[in-house]
XYZ file of C-alpha atoms in Angstrom:
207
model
C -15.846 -44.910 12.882
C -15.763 -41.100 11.580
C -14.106 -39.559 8.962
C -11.047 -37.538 10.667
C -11.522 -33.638 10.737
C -9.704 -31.833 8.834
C -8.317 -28.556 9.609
C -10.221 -25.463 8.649
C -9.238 -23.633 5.717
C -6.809 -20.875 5.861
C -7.971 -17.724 4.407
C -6.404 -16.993 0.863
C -3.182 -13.916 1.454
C -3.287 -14.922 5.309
C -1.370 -16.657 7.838
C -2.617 -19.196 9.903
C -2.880 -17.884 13.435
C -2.842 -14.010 12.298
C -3.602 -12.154 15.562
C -0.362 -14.056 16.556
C 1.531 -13.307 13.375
C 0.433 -9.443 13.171
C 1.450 -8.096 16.315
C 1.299 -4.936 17.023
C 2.009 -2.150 14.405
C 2.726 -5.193 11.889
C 1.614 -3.376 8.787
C 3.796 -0.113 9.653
C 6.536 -3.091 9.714
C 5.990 -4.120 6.802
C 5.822 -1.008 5.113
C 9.147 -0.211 6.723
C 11.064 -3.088 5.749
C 9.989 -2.956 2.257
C 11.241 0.630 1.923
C 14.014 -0.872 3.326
C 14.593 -3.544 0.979
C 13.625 -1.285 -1.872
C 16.662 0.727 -1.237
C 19.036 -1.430 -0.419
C 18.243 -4.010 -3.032
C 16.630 -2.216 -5.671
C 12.873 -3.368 -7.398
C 14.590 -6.262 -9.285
C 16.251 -8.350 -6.365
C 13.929 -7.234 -3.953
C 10.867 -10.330 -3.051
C 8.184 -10.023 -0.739
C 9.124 -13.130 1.320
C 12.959 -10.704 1.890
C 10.384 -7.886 2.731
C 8.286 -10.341 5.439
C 11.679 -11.943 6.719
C 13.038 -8.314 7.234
C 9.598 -7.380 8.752
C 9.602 -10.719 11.010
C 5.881 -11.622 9.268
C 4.468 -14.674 7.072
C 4.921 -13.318 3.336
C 1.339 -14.306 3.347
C 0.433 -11.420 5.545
C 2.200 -9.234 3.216
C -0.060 -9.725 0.542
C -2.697 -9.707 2.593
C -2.063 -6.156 3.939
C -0.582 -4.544 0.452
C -1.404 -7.796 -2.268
C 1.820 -7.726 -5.263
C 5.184 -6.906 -4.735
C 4.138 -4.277 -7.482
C 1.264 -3.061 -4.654
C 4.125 -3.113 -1.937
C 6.457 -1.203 -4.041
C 3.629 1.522 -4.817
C 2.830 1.946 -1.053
C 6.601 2.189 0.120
C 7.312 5.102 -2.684
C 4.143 6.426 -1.902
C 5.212 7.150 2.004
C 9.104 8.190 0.925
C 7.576 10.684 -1.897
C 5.079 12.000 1.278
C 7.574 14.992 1.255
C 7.244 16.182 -2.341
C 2.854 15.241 -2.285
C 2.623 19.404 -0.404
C 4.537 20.815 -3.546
C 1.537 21.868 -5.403
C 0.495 23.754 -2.284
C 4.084 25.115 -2.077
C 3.701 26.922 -5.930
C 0.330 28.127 -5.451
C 1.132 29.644 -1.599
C 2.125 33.122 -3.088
C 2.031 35.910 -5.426
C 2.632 34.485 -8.854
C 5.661 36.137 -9.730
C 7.657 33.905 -7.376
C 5.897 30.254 -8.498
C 9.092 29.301 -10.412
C 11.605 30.132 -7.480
C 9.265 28.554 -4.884
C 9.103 25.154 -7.051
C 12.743 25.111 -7.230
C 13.720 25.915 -3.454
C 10.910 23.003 -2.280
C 12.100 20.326 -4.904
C 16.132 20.618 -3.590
C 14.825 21.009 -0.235
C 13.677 17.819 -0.026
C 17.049 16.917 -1.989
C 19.012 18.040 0.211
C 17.631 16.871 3.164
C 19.563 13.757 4.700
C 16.557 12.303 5.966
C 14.174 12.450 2.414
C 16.985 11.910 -0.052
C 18.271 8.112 0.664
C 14.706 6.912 -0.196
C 14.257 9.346 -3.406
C 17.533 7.727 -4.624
C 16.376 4.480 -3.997
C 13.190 5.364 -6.004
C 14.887 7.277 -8.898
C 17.568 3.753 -8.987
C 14.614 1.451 -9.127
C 12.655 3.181 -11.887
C 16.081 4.023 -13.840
C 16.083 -0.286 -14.067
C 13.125 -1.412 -14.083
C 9.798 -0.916 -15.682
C 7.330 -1.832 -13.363
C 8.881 0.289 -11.259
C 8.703 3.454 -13.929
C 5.572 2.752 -14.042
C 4.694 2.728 -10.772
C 6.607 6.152 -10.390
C 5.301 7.316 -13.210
C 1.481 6.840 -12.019
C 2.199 8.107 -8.747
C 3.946 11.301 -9.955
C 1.246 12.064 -12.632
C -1.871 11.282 -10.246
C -0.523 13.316 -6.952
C 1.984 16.017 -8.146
C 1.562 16.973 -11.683
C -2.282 16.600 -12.808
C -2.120 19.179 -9.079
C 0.366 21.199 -10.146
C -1.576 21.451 -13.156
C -4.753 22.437 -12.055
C -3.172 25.971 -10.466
C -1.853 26.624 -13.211
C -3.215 29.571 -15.807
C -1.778 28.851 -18.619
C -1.816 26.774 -22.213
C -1.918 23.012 -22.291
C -0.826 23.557 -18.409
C -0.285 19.405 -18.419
C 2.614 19.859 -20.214
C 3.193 22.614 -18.680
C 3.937 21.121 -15.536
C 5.698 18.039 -16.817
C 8.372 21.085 -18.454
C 8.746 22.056 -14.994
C 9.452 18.627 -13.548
C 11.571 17.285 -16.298
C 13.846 20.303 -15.913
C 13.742 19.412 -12.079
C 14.396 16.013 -12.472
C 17.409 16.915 -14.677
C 19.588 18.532 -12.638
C 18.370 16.148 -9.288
C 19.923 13.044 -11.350
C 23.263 14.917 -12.743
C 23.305 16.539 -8.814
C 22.541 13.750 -6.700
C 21.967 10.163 -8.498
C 25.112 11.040 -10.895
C 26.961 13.513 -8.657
C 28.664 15.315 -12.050
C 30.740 17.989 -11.718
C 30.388 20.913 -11.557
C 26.884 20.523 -10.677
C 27.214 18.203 -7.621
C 29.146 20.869 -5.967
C 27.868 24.065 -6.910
C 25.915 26.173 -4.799
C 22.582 25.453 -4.354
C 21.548 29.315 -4.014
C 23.412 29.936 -7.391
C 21.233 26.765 -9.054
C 18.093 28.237 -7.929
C 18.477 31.562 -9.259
C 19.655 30.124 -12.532
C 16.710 27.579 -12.653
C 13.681 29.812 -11.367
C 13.235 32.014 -14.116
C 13.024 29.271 -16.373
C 10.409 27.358 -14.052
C 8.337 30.339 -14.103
C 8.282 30.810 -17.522
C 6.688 27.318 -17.600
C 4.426 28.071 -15.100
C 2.813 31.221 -15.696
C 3.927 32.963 -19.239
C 1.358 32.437 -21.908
């Protein structure tokens, strides 16, 4: 009499039965839920098995598709900072003289757009709290806006350069939008721009 069979092997980060698991569309799912979860939940108490229950998936076909929860977290900001990965185009799409104003008016439109802020919040929270999370950011942010930015620019150590520019952005989006203080919550946007531009374009462009 035989040995009994065994079942074959599953493949390491997959579900049994994947065709059946995946479905289709199931890595846009995933990707969804987790930017989901992400801002809802922030980096710390989101998991990747909440991220495959909210996607309807094995959490083994999460790491199959996108590997850590690190790796998930780095794709999900990835497609909510989509918006903001055109800006270097935006500064370098006109005479030079207006670089500062046009970095200004693309970062708070994307601000103040209802659709693109939620999941910039979500992102600024996570990062705020968490390191792995900064340091995701922080990669992202250096590797497909600044070291851009950068590259336009025609000026002195234009690395730091840019990072000027973006801390002073990054300033006034947290006391604006993640802290809401007043006065700056409220006040006009037109009025912040014109205050703020001359400044960016002194970073930008003045030797």
């Amino acid at each position: 009499m035989g040995e009994p069979s065994r079942p074959a092997a599953r493949r390491r980060g997959r579900p049994a039965r994947a065709e059946a698991a995946e479905g289709p569309g199931a890595r846009e799912r995933i990707l969804a839920a987790a930017r989901t979860e992400f801002a809802e939940r922030g980096y710390d108490k989101t998991s990747v098995r909440g991220i495959a229950k909210a996607a309807g998936v094995d959490a083994a076909l999460v790491h199959h598709y996108f590997g850590t929860k690190e790796q998930v977290f780095a794709a999900a900001i990835e497609l909510s900072f989509a918006p903001a990965l055109t800006m270097p185009d935006a500064i370098a799409g006109g005479a030079e003289a207006g670089a500062g104003e046009r970095m200004a008016r693309f970062v708070f439109g994307i601000w103040e757009n209802p659709v693109s802020r939620p999941p910039l919040l979500a992102i600024m929270r996570s990062a705020l709290t968490n390191d792995t999370a900064a340091t995701v950011l922080r990669g992202l942010v250096e590797r497909r806006l600044l070291q851009r930015v950068a590259g336009e620019l025609h000026v002195p150590d234009p690395e730091f350069r840019a990072q000027l520019a973006a801390s002073h952005l990054i300033g006034i989006a947290m006391l604006r939008y993640v802290v809401k203080m007043e006065p700056m919550a409220s006040a006009d946007l037109e009025e912040i721009i014109a205050m703020v531009a001359p400044t960016l374009q002194r970073y930008l462009t003045q030797p």
